[in-house]
mmCIF file of C-alpha atoms in Angstrom:
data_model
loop_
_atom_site.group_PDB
_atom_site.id
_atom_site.type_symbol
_atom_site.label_atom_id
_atom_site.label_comp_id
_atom_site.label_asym_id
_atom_site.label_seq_id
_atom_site.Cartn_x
_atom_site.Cartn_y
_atom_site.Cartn_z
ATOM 1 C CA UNK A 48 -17.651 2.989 14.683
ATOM 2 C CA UNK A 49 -17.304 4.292 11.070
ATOM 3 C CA UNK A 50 -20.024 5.817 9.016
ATOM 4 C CA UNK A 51 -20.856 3.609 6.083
ATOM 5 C CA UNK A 52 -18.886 5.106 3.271
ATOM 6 C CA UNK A 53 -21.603 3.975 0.325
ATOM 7 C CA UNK A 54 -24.741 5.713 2.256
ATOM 8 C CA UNK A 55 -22.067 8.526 3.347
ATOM 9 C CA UNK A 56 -21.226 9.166 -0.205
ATOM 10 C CA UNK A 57 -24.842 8.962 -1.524
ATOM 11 C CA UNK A 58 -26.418 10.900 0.290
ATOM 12 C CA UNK A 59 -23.997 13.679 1.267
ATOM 13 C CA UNK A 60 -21.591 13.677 -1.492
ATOM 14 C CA UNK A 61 -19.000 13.698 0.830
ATOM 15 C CA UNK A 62 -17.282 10.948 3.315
ATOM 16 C CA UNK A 63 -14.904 11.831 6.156
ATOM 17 C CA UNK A 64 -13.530 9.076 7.940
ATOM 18 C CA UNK A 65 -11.230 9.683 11.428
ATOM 19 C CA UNK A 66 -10.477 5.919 11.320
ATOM 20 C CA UNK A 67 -7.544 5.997 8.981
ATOM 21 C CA UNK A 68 -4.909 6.581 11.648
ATOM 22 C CA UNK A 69 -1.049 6.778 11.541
ATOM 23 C CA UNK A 70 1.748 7.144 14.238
ATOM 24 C CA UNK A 71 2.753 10.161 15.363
ATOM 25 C CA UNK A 72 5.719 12.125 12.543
ATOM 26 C CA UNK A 73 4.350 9.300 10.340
ATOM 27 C CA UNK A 74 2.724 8.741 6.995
ATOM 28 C CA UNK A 75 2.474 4.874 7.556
ATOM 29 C CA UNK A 76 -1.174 3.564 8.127
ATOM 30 C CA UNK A 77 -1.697 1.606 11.206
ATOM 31 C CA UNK A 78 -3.344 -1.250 11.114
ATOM 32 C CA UNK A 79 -6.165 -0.575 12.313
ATOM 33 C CA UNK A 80 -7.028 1.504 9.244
ATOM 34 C CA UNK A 81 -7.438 -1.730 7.348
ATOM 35 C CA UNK A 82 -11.583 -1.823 7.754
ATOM 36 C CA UNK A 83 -12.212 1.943 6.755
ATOM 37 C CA UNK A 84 -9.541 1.478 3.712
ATOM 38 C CA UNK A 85 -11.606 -1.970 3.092
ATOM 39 C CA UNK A 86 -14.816 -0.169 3.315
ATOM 40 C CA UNK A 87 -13.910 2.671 0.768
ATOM 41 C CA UNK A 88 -12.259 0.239 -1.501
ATOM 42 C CA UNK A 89 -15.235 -2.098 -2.120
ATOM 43 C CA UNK A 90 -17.676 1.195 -2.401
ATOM 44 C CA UNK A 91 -15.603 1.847 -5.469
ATOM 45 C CA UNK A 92 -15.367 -1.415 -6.661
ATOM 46 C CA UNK A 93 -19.094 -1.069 -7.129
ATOM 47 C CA UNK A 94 -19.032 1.983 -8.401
ATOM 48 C CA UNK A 95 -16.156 2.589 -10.742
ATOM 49 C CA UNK A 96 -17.862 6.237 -11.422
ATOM 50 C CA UNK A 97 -17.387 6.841 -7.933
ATOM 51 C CA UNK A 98 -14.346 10.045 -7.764
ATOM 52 C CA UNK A 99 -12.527 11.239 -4.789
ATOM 53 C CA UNK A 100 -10.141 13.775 -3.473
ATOM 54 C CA UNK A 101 -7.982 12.396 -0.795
ATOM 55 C CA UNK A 102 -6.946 14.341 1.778
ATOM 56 C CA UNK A 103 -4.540 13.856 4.402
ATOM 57 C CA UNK A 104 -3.779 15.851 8.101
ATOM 58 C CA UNK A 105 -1.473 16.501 11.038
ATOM 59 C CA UNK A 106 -1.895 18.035 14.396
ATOM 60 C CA UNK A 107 -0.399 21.635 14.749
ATOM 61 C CA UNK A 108 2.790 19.917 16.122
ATOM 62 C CA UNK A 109 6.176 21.269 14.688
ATOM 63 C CA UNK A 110 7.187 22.932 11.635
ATOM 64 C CA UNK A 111 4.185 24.275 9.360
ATOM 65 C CA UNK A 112 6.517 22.939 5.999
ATOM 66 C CA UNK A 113 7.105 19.307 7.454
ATOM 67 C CA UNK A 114 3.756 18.929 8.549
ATOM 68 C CA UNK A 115 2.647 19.947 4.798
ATOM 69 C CA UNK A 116 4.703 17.543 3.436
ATOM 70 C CA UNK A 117 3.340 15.113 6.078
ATOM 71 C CA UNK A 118 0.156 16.097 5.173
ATOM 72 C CA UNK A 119 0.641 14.594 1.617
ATOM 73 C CA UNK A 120 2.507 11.755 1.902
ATOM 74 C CA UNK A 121 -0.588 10.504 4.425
ATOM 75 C CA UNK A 122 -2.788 11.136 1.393
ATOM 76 C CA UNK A 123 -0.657 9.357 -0.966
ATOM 77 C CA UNK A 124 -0.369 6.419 1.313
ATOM 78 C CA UNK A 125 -4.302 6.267 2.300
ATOM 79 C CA UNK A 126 -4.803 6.180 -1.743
ATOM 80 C CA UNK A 127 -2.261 3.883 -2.362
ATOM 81 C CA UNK A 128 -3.672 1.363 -0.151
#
């Protein structure tokens, strides 16, 4: 299971979740993802004040560049969900 983002966030100032998931070479969200995305999304709901810095990562698979690039684009998908 997932930490609770809200208490995460409130009492930490910080929330790292391992449940947003993607396939492998991929920056498409699985499924699965859905309840952690959920999760975050209603936290800010509540609290519009609420900022964050996305941050999306590979393995150490491959090319240094392409997993970069993959890097971001799994950011920029987990954000735009």
């Amino acid at each position: 299971s997932t930490p609770d983002f809200s208490q995460s966030i409130l009492a930490s100032g910080r929330y790292v979740s391992h449940g947003i998931l993607f396939d492998t070479d991929s920056d498409r969200l699985k499924p699965e993802s859905a309840a952690v995305i959920q999760s975050i999304a209603k936290a800010l709901t509540t609290d519009p004040n609420l900022k964050l810095l996305i941050e999306g990562h590979t393995d150490g698979v491959g090319n240094a560049a392409h997993n970069l690039d993959l890097s971001k684009r799994r950011a920029e998908a987990s954000s735009a969900a």
